[in-house]
Tab-separated table of C-alpha atoms and ligand atoms in Angstrom:
chain	number	residue	atom	x	y	z
A	22	MET	CA	-20.570	-49.769	-26.859
A	23	SER	CA	-17.449	-51.729	-27.719
A	24	ARG	CA	-17.542	-54.472	-30.274
A	25	ILE	CA	-18.204	-58.135	-29.565
A	26	PRO	CA	-14.962	-60.001	-30.403
A	27	SER	CA	-15.170	-62.612	-33.176
A	28	LEU	CA	-13.064	-65.758	-33.665
A	29	GLU	CA	-10.461	-63.790	-35.662
A	30	ASP	CA	-9.873	-61.596	-32.618
A	31	LEU	CA	-8.439	-64.598	-30.767
A	32	GLY	CA	-5.347	-64.421	-32.958
A	33	ASP	CA	-3.228	-67.568	-33.147
A	34	VAL	CA	-5.116	-70.484	-31.582
A	35	SER	CA	-2.619	-73.161	-32.549
A	36	GLY	CA	-1.740	-75.396	-29.600
A	37	LYS	CA	-4.212	-73.555	-27.360
A	38	ARG	CA	-6.900	-75.256	-25.251
A	39	VAL	CA	-10.171	-73.491	-26.109
A	40	LEU	CA	-13.350	-73.872	-24.041
A	41	VAL	CA	-16.400	-73.526	-26.327
A	42	ARG	CA	-19.748	-72.936	-24.605
A	43	THR	CA	-22.103	-74.624	-27.091
A	44	ASP	CA	-25.859	-75.093	-27.027
A	45	PHE	CA	-26.222	-78.864	-27.226
A	46	ASN	CA	-29.575	-78.768	-25.451
A	47	VAL	CA	-31.017	-81.073	-28.132
A	48	PRO	CA	-34.379	-82.878	-28.087
A	49	MET	CA	-33.988	-86.379	-26.622
A	50	GLY	CA	-36.250	-89.431	-26.581
A	51	GLY	CA	-36.219	-93.006	-25.318
A	52	PRO	CA	-36.097	-94.440	-21.787
A	53	ASP	CA	-34.436	-92.420	-19.006
A	54	ASP	CA	-31.383	-94.689	-18.809
A	55	ALA	CA	-30.865	-95.026	-22.583
A	56	ARG	CA	-31.692	-91.657	-24.082
A	57	THR	CA	-31.243	-91.014	-27.795
A	58	ILE	CA	-31.024	-87.793	-29.788
A	59	THR	CA	-34.171	-87.095	-31.809
A	60	ASP	CA	-32.717	-84.120	-33.717
A	61	ASP	CA	-28.985	-83.341	-33.926
A	62	PHE	CA	-29.443	-79.969	-35.640
A	63	ARG	CA	-27.825	-78.051	-32.776
A	64	ILE	CA	-24.742	-80.272	-32.855
A	65	ARG	CA	-24.361	-79.882	-36.633
A	66	ALA	CA	-24.934	-76.123	-36.319
A	67	ALA	CA	-21.909	-75.839	-33.998
A	68	LEU	CA	-19.509	-77.328	-36.549
A	69	SER	CA	-18.497	-74.104	-38.319
A	70	THR	CA	-17.111	-72.688	-35.064
A	71	LEU	CA	-15.546	-75.978	-33.964
A	72	GLU	CA	-13.881	-76.474	-37.348
A	73	TYR	CA	-12.519	-72.919	-37.407
A	74	LEU	CA	-10.661	-73.779	-34.214
A	75	THR	CA	-9.570	-77.366	-34.926
A	76	ILE	CA	-8.328	-76.608	-38.457
A	77	ARG	CA	-6.037	-73.977	-36.905
A	78	GLY	CA	-4.597	-76.467	-34.442
A	79	ALA	CA	-6.581	-75.651	-31.303
A	80	HIS	CA	-7.612	-78.326	-28.825
A	81	VAL	CA	-11.363	-77.808	-28.304
A	82	VAL	CA	-13.279	-78.584	-25.125
A	83	CYS	CA	-17.052	-78.098	-25.459
A	84	ALA	CA	-19.433	-77.512	-22.567
A	85	SER	CA	-23.238	-77.320	-22.626
A	86	HIS	CA	-26.296	-77.801	-20.491
A	87	LEU	CA	-29.004	-80.329	-21.336
A	88	GLY	CA	-32.479	-80.107	-19.839
A	89	ARG	CA	-33.063	-79.102	-16.255
A	90	PRO	CA	-31.235	-81.497	-13.908
A	91	LYS	CA	-31.341	-78.778	-11.186
A	92	GLY	CA	-27.807	-78.977	-9.875
A	93	SER	CA	-27.217	-82.702	-9.425
A	94	PRO	CA	-26.088	-85.567	-11.689
A	95	ASN	CA	-28.941	-87.446	-13.348
A	96	ALA	CA	-28.483	-90.165	-15.993
A	97	LYS	CA	-31.534	-88.864	-17.862
A	98	TYR	CA	-29.628	-85.659	-18.702
A	99	SER	CA	-26.213	-87.195	-19.322
A	100	MET	CA	-24.140	-85.875	-22.243
A	101	VAL	CA	-22.992	-89.402	-23.156
A	102	PRO	CA	-25.252	-89.778	-26.262
A	103	ILE	CA	-24.323	-86.259	-27.384
A	104	ARG	CA	-20.631	-86.956	-26.899
A	105	ALA	CA	-21.005	-90.025	-29.134
A	106	ARG	CA	-22.654	-88.012	-31.916
A	107	LEU	CA	-20.122	-85.206	-31.603
A	108	ALA	CA	-17.281	-87.742	-31.940
A	109	GLU	CA	-18.723	-88.727	-35.343
A	110	LEU	CA	-19.072	-85.138	-36.549
A	111	ALA	CA	-15.992	-83.545	-34.979
A	112	PRO	CA	-13.431	-86.154	-33.905
A	113	ASP	CA	-10.890	-84.982	-31.309
A	114	VAL	CA	-13.283	-82.451	-29.794
A	115	GLU	CA	-13.945	-83.029	-26.080
A	116	LEU	CA	-17.319	-82.535	-24.393
A	117	LEU	CA	-17.674	-81.979	-20.644
A	118	GLU	CA	-20.544	-83.483	-18.650
A	119	ASN	CA	-23.792	-81.479	-18.330
A	120	LEU	CA	-22.942	-78.068	-16.833
A	121	ARG	CA	-26.161	-78.046	-14.826
A	122	PHE	CA	-25.132	-81.166	-12.898
A	123	ASN	CA	-23.202	-78.668	-10.776
A	124	PRO	CA	-25.267	-76.080	-8.830
A	125	GLY	CA	-22.413	-73.639	-9.432
A	126	GLU	CA	-23.473	-73.273	-13.088
A	127	GLU	CA	-26.854	-71.648	-12.506
A	128	GLY	CA	-25.626	-70.090	-9.261
A	129	ASN	CA	-22.697	-68.467	-11.105
A	130	ASP	CA	-20.302	-69.690	-8.436
A	131	PRO	CA	-16.714	-68.372	-8.877
A	132	ALA	CA	-15.373	-71.728	-7.664
A	133	PHE	CA	-17.183	-73.482	-10.523
A	134	VAL	CA	-15.827	-70.947	-13.032
A	135	LYS	CA	-12.329	-71.695	-11.734
A	136	GLN	CA	-12.931	-75.425	-12.199
A	137	LEU	CA	-14.224	-74.844	-15.763
A	138	ILE	CA	-11.270	-72.792	-16.940
A	139	LYS	CA	-8.546	-74.898	-15.298
A	140	GLY	CA	-5.943	-75.590	-17.999
A	141	ILE	CA	-7.910	-73.537	-20.564
A	142	ASP	CA	-6.269	-70.723	-22.574
A	143	MET	CA	-9.189	-69.153	-24.457
A	144	TYR	CA	-12.989	-69.045	-24.371
A	145	VAL	CA	-15.611	-68.990	-27.139
A	146	CYS	CA	-19.324	-68.514	-26.527
A	147	ASP	CA	-21.590	-69.960	-29.212
A	148	ALA	CA	-24.664	-70.604	-27.049
A	149	PHE	CA	-27.033	-67.784	-27.960
A	150	GLY	CA	-29.924	-69.654	-26.348
A	151	ALA	CA	-28.203	-69.353	-22.959
A	152	ALA	CA	-26.612	-65.911	-23.414
A	153	HIS	CA	-29.466	-64.180	-21.550
A	154	ARG	CA	-28.562	-66.060	-18.373
A	155	SER	CA	-25.817	-64.944	-15.980
A	156	HIS	CA	-24.655	-68.519	-15.528
A	157	ALA	CA	-21.078	-69.471	-14.680
A	158	SER	CA	-20.175	-70.858	-18.128
A	159	ILE	CA	-21.557	-67.753	-19.870
A	160	VAL	CA	-20.261	-64.830	-17.827
A	161	GLY	CA	-17.363	-66.389	-15.887
A	162	PRO	CA	-14.601	-67.331	-18.373
A	163	PRO	CA	-14.445	-63.948	-20.221
A	164	GLN	CA	-13.477	-62.262	-16.957
A	165	SER	CA	-9.996	-63.701	-17.249
A	166	LEU	CA	-9.563	-65.427	-20.651
A	167	PRO	CA	-9.183	-63.995	-24.172
A	168	SER	CA	-12.704	-64.565	-25.538
A	169	ALA	CA	-14.835	-64.438	-28.659
A	170	ALA	CA	-18.312	-65.052	-30.017
A	171	GLY	CA	-18.605	-68.151	-32.201
A	172	ARG	CA	-20.231	-68.048	-35.628
A	173	LEU	CA	-23.770	-68.857	-34.458
A	174	LEU	CA	-23.755	-66.202	-31.777
A	175	GLN	CA	-22.216	-63.670	-34.168
A	176	ARG	CA	-24.977	-64.255	-36.757
A	177	GLU	CA	-27.737	-63.970	-34.129
A	178	VAL	CA	-26.408	-60.621	-32.975
A	179	GLU	CA	-26.050	-59.359	-36.558
A	180	VAL	CA	-29.586	-60.330	-37.560
A	181	LEU	CA	-31.355	-59.297	-34.362
A	182	GLY	CA	-29.236	-56.169	-34.016
A	183	ASP	CA	-30.214	-54.987	-37.513
A	184	LEU	CA	-33.860	-55.774	-36.820
A	185	ARG	CA	-33.681	-53.729	-33.651
A	186	GLU	CA	-31.626	-50.795	-34.896
A	187	GLN	CA	-32.267	-50.455	-38.631
A	188	PRO	CA	-35.188	-52.592	-39.810
A	189	LYS	CA	-36.505	-52.239	-43.342
A	190	ARG	CA	-39.960	-50.690	-42.984
A	191	PRO	CA	-42.764	-51.441	-42.611
A	192	PHE	CA	-41.553	-53.636	-39.732
A	193	VAL	CA	-44.279	-55.943	-38.423
A	194	ALA	CA	-44.082	-58.111	-35.281
A	195	VAL	CA	-46.372	-61.127	-35.013
A	196	LEU	CA	-46.775	-62.277	-31.415
A	197	GLY	CA	-48.650	-65.213	-29.956
A	198	GLY	CA	-48.150	-67.979	-27.428
A	199	ALA	CA	-49.889	-68.585	-24.183
A	200	LYS	CA	-49.481	-65.613	-21.887
A	201	VAL	CA	-49.223	-61.836	-22.029
A	202	SER	CA	-47.326	-61.813	-18.728
A	203	ASP	CA	-44.482	-63.930	-20.233
A	204	LYS	CA	-43.869	-61.365	-22.936
A	205	ILE	CA	-45.099	-58.035	-21.647
A	206	GLY	CA	-41.617	-56.486	-21.677
A	207	VAL	CA	-40.969	-57.373	-25.277
A	208	ILE	CA	-44.470	-56.345	-26.405
A	209	ALA	CA	-43.959	-52.896	-24.885
A	210	ALA	CA	-40.432	-52.580	-26.314
A	211	LEU	CA	-41.445	-53.764	-29.792
A	212	GLN	CA	-44.343	-51.349	-29.816
A	213	GLN	CA	-41.754	-48.544	-29.822
A	214	ARG	CA	-39.911	-50.026	-32.818
A	215	VAL	CA	-42.416	-51.629	-35.164
A	216	ASP	CA	-44.947	-50.150	-37.569
A	217	ALA	CA	-47.618	-52.684	-36.597
A	218	LEU	CA	-48.126	-55.427	-34.023
A	219	ILE	CA	-50.196	-58.506	-34.767
A	220	ILE	CA	-51.400	-60.383	-31.693
A	221	GLY	CA	-52.864	-63.891	-31.728
A	222	GLY	CA	-52.507	-66.998	-29.558
A	223	GLY	CA	-53.707	-67.201	-25.980
A	224	MET	CA	-52.476	-63.687	-25.260
A	225	CYS	CA	-55.029	-62.095	-27.617
A	226	PHE	CA	-57.843	-62.793	-25.142
A	227	THR	CA	-56.431	-60.464	-22.505
A	228	PHE	CA	-56.286	-57.754	-25.196
A	229	LEU	CA	-59.834	-58.554	-26.366
A	230	ALA	CA	-61.025	-58.429	-22.732
A	231	ALA	CA	-59.296	-55.039	-22.424
A	232	GLN	CA	-61.433	-53.875	-25.360
A	233	GLY	CA	-64.540	-55.062	-23.496
A	234	TYR	CA	-65.273	-58.265	-25.463
A	235	PRO	CA	-66.442	-61.384	-23.610
A	236	VAL	CA	-63.779	-64.121	-23.874
A	237	GLY	CA	-65.657	-67.066	-22.299
A	238	ASP	CA	-63.302	-69.539	-20.627
A	239	SER	CA	-60.333	-68.654	-22.874
A	240	ILE	CA	-56.970	-68.108	-21.211
A	241	CYS	CA	-57.117	-64.514	-19.940
A	242	GLU	CA	-54.932	-62.744	-17.394
A	243	LYS	CA	-57.155	-60.350	-15.447
A	244	ASP	CA	-54.155	-58.682	-13.797
A	245	GLN	CA	-52.786	-57.731	-17.236
A	246	ILE	CA	-55.955	-56.095	-18.593
A	247	GLU	CA	-54.932	-52.586	-17.510
A	248	THR	CA	-51.492	-53.057	-19.126
A	249	CYS	CA	-53.166	-54.193	-22.344
A	250	LYS	CA	-55.459	-51.131	-22.296
A	251	HIS	CA	-52.382	-48.951	-21.991
A	252	LEU	CA	-50.666	-50.731	-24.922
A	253	LEU	CA	-53.830	-50.451	-27.052
A	254	ALA	CA	-53.891	-46.693	-26.417
A	255	GLY	CA	-50.314	-46.359	-27.764
A	256	PRO	CA	-49.437	-44.923	-31.178
A	257	THR	CA	-48.626	-48.210	-32.941
A	258	PRO	CA	-51.549	-50.115	-34.467
A	259	ILE	CA	-52.232	-53.423	-32.685
A	260	HIS	CA	-54.104	-55.909	-34.867
A	261	LEU	CA	-56.226	-58.431	-32.971
A	262	PRO	CA	-58.244	-61.370	-34.340
A	263	GLU	CA	-61.744	-60.689	-35.661
A	264	ASP	CA	-62.848	-64.326	-35.476
A	265	ILE	CA	-61.865	-67.187	-33.195
A	266	VAL	CA	-61.907	-70.971	-33.466
A	267	GLY	CA	-62.361	-73.104	-30.354
A	268	LEU	CA	-64.661	-75.304	-28.347
A	269	ASP	CA	-68.185	-74.378	-27.270
A	270	ALA	CA	-69.665	-75.057	-23.825
A	271	ASP	CA	-70.454	-78.636	-24.939
A	272	GLY	CA	-66.855	-79.224	-26.066
A	273	MET	CA	-67.794	-79.051	-29.774
A	274	TYR	CA	-65.480	-77.430	-32.390
A	275	GLN	CA	-66.852	-74.026	-33.424
A	276	THR	CA	-65.937	-70.865	-35.309
A	277	PHE	CA	-66.968	-67.793	-33.323
A	278	GLY	CA	-67.026	-64.078	-34.037
A	279	ILE	CA	-65.076	-61.745	-31.793
A	280	ARG	CA	-67.442	-62.299	-28.811
A	281	LEU	CA	-67.087	-65.688	-27.178
A	282	PRO	CA	-70.199	-67.150	-25.520
A	283	SER	CA	-69.878	-68.109	-21.854
A	284	GLY	CA	-68.412	-71.566	-21.341
A	285	SER	CA	-66.618	-71.510	-24.706
A	286	LYS	CA	-62.854	-71.494	-25.151
A	287	GLY	CA	-60.798	-69.832	-27.903
A	288	LEU	CA	-57.925	-72.024	-29.113
A	289	ASP	CA	-56.971	-70.564	-32.514
A	290	ILE	CA	-57.476	-67.469	-34.609
A	291	GLY	CA	-60.257	-67.845	-37.197
A	292	PRO	CA	-59.867	-67.896	-41.007
A	293	GLY	CA	-60.871	-64.228	-41.393
A	294	SER	CA	-58.179	-63.151	-38.938
A	295	ALA	CA	-55.583	-65.386	-40.583
A	296	ALA	CA	-56.370	-63.781	-43.971
A	297	ALA	CA	-56.186	-60.252	-42.526
A	298	PHE	CA	-52.854	-61.024	-40.808
A	299	THR	CA	-51.545	-62.500	-44.093
A	300	ASP	CA	-52.271	-59.227	-45.908
A	301	ILE	CA	-50.291	-57.223	-43.342
A	302	ILE	CA	-47.361	-59.676	-43.457
A	303	MET	CA	-47.288	-59.626	-47.282
A	304	ASP	CA	-46.999	-55.805	-47.262
A	305	ALA	CA	-44.182	-55.732	-44.688
A	306	ARG	CA	-40.452	-55.435	-45.427
A	307	SER	CA	-39.321	-56.933	-42.107
A	308	VAL	CA	-41.214	-59.443	-39.996
A	309	PHE	CA	-40.402	-60.857	-36.561
A	310	TRP	CA	-42.545	-63.767	-35.414
A	311	ASN	CA	-42.720	-65.238	-31.933
A	312	GLY	CA	-45.458	-67.435	-30.547
A	313	PRO	CA	-48.039	-69.701	-32.235
A	314	MET	CA	-51.483	-68.306	-33.089
A	315	GLY	CA	-53.247	-71.211	-31.344
A	316	THR	CA	-52.695	-74.540	-29.642
A	317	TYR	CA	-50.994	-75.790	-32.826
A	318	GLU	CA	-50.015	-79.075	-31.124
A	319	ASP	CA	-53.652	-80.128	-31.706
A	320	PRO	CA	-54.267	-80.374	-35.494
A	321	ARG	CA	-57.792	-78.962	-35.053
A	322	PHE	CA	-56.255	-75.688	-33.848
A	323	ALA	CA	-53.167	-75.490	-36.061
A	324	SER	CA	-54.585	-73.680	-39.119
A	325	GLY	CA	-54.160	-70.129	-37.826
A	326	THR	CA	-50.503	-70.801	-37.059
A	327	LYS	CA	-50.038	-72.587	-40.375
A	328	THR	CA	-51.560	-69.738	-42.408
A	329	VAL	CA	-49.420	-67.142	-40.645
A	330	ALA	CA	-46.299	-69.342	-41.034
A	331	GLN	CA	-47.070	-69.695	-44.751
A	332	ALA	CA	-47.420	-65.905	-45.107
A	333	ILE	CA	-44.060	-65.454	-43.367
A	334	ALA	CA	-42.568	-68.013	-45.770
A	335	ASP	CA	-44.138	-66.299	-48.816
A	336	THR	CA	-43.611	-62.598	-48.071
A	337	LYS	CA	-40.705	-60.778	-49.733
A	338	ALA	CA	-39.921	-59.224	-46.343
A	339	PHE	CA	-36.810	-60.115	-44.326
A	340	THR	CA	-38.201	-62.695	-41.897
A	341	VAL	CA	-36.947	-63.735	-38.471
A	342	VAL	CA	-38.550	-66.346	-36.231
A	343	GLY	CA	-37.705	-66.680	-32.529
A	344	GLY	CA	-39.099	-69.048	-29.930
A	345	GLY	CA	-38.992	-72.792	-29.386
A	346	ASP	CA	-42.634	-73.451	-30.203
A	347	SER	CA	-42.654	-71.070	-33.176
A	348	ALA	CA	-39.590	-72.803	-34.624
A	349	ALA	CA	-41.159	-76.215	-33.935
A	350	ALA	CA	-44.365	-75.109	-35.692
A	351	LEU	CA	-42.360	-73.910	-38.728
A	352	ALA	CA	-40.561	-77.254	-38.886
A	353	GLN	CA	-43.859	-79.121	-38.510
A	354	PHE	CA	-45.160	-77.304	-41.623
A	355	ASN	CA	-41.839	-77.851	-43.449
A	356	LEU	CA	-41.325	-74.117	-43.786
A	357	ASP	CA	-38.111	-73.696	-41.809
A	358	ASP	CA	-36.024	-73.239	-44.974
A	359	GLU	CA	-38.364	-70.518	-46.246
A	360	VAL	CA	-37.524	-67.853	-43.658
A	361	ASP	CA	-34.365	-65.749	-43.499
A	362	HIS	CA	-33.379	-66.574	-39.928
A	363	VAL	CA	-34.637	-68.966	-37.286
A	364	SER	CA	-33.151	-67.897	-33.986
A	365	THR	CA	-31.705	-70.658	-31.833
A	366	GLY	CA	-32.758	-68.818	-28.697
A	367	GLY	CA	-36.370	-68.220	-27.728
A	368	GLY	CA	-36.026	-66.252	-24.507
A	369	ALA	CA	-32.681	-64.820	-25.612
A	370	SER	CA	-34.047	-63.430	-28.908
A	371	LEU	CA	-36.924	-61.717	-27.100
A	372	GLU	CA	-34.656	-60.295	-24.422
A	373	TYR	CA	-32.169	-59.057	-27.022
A	374	LEU	CA	-34.923	-57.314	-29.024
A	375	GLU	CA	-36.247	-55.780	-25.829
A	376	LEU	CA	-32.988	-54.615	-24.240
A	377	GLY	CA	-30.427	-54.609	-27.071
A	378	ASP	CA	-27.919	-56.527	-24.949
A	379	LEU	CA	-27.508	-59.784	-23.011
A	380	PRO	CA	-25.288	-60.738	-20.047
A	381	GLY	CA	-23.306	-63.141	-22.243
A	382	LEU	CA	-22.578	-60.414	-24.822
A	383	ALA	CA	-21.606	-57.866	-22.195
A	384	ALA	CA	-19.220	-60.441	-20.725
A	385	LEU	CA	-17.515	-60.946	-24.119
A	386	ARG	CA	-17.126	-57.199	-24.610
A	387	GLY	CA	-15.357	-57.037	-21.251
A	388	ALA	CA	-12.856	-59.818	-22.019
A	389	PRO	CA	-9.122	-59.047	-21.598
A	390	ASN	CA	-8.436	-59.205	-25.362
A	391	VAL	CA	-11.013	-56.436	-25.973
A	392	ARG	CA	-10.644	-54.131	-22.977
B	421	ADP	P1	-42.566	-69.799	-28.159
B	421	ADP	O1	-41.979	-71.063	-27.565
B	421	ADP	O2	-42.530	-69.801	-29.656
B	421	ADP	O3	-41.962	-68.558	-27.545
B	421	ADP	P2	-44.747	-69.849	-26.291
B	421	ADP	O4	-44.037	-70.893	-25.485
B	421	ADP	O5	-44.858	-68.484	-25.723
B	421	ADP	O6	-44.120	-69.767	-27.757
B	421	ADP	O7	-46.232	-70.322	-26.568
B	421	ADP	C1	-46.534	-71.574	-27.089
B	421	ADP	C2	-47.718	-72.177	-26.411
B	421	ADP	O8	-48.855	-71.321	-26.473
B	421	ADP	C3	-48.127	-73.468	-27.106
B	421	ADP	O9	-47.944	-74.547	-26.221
B	421	ADP	C4	-49.594	-73.246	-27.450
B	421	ADP	O10	-50.403	-74.400	-27.230
B	421	ADP	C5	-49.982	-72.132	-26.502
B	421	ADP	N1	-51.174	-71.421	-26.993
B	421	ADP	C6	-51.342	-70.809	-28.177
B	421	ADP	N2	-52.600	-70.328	-28.308
B	421	ADP	C7	-53.250	-70.641	-27.175
B	421	ADP	C8	-54.595	-70.445	-26.719
B	421	ADP	N3	-55.503	-69.812	-27.465
B	421	ADP	N4	-54.919	-70.922	-25.497
B	421	ADP	C9	-53.998	-71.567	-24.754
B	421	ADP	N5	-52.718	-71.793	-25.114
B	421	ADP	C10	-52.352	-71.333	-26.324
B	422	MG	MG1	-42.406	-72.130	-25.785
């Protein structure tokens, strides 16, 4: 596989107009017609790439999506507040309006690609979180323009690539979140690569059901039980919770064993499970974490996620966290500085670990300056 070009591979950028596909899909608050940025981390994170280009005399035009406007202009998803913040951080850098205001973005319409690259000399992709989508702004420009990965994208590929191809062992993956069906591909792929899988969150109940345990009214995907049985029969140990915290049939907070009474609902892993998972994480040399251990948004059911997050912060292992909710949980516990890498792409990090490539990376490798 050929190399992904980096900024240096663009050569002299002085006087060139460079289109940078950024990920400015930042959290917003406030009323629909006067939205404000609640966290500008993604804008600040883009600065190393933007400065590389501007310091060398390039004229930079950024483009990003924001939210899901579904192909038509919508003031709620306007880039205006983001453009204002960007002007403070990187003066002289342009920002186009929300890419997803045009249906050609998600539809990968060649006419929209043409419109995007009109008057542009070079292309840089720094939007890892969108690199798993074959959208116009991701796969279109590298077909005709000299192209490169920006610094954020480059670091994601380095970290996730090493984790996939040459992890320090034991390599442990900690998976949670709501559904098995969302993540079945990555669970199966990781099972081939890790030394142990830890499974919590809503998805553990389909695995527990596959082992024959009653799960009450917990989230459980009956059509995935056979798949879970198959995974459990595989060679890699899969660690499941041994106790569960949730609500009983009367809606009262309870700690249960591994069998949930009928009418009860499991919403977090129990303290025994959290301690057992901690031990495994402390003994690992690489850890990948995706998906909360419970409905951490509710403080009553956040302790399993918090204990696991703390173990990931404390272990000497190389630690990588992927996933929007997992990253939000880490930040909520003030542990985001304690891990080695927090991926900016949830779906993209999982797809990269599963497949070892993404449409946006393949597009960069095929650019005219690399071919
Ligand atoms: P990420 O964004 O990190 O990839 P997911 O989106 O897959 O994670 O999963 C996060 C969601 O899973 C959270 O909204 C959380 O409330 C939910 N969840 C976790 N445990 C359970 C559970 N036991 N029952 C129902 N939902 C759960
Ligand atoms: Mg999520």
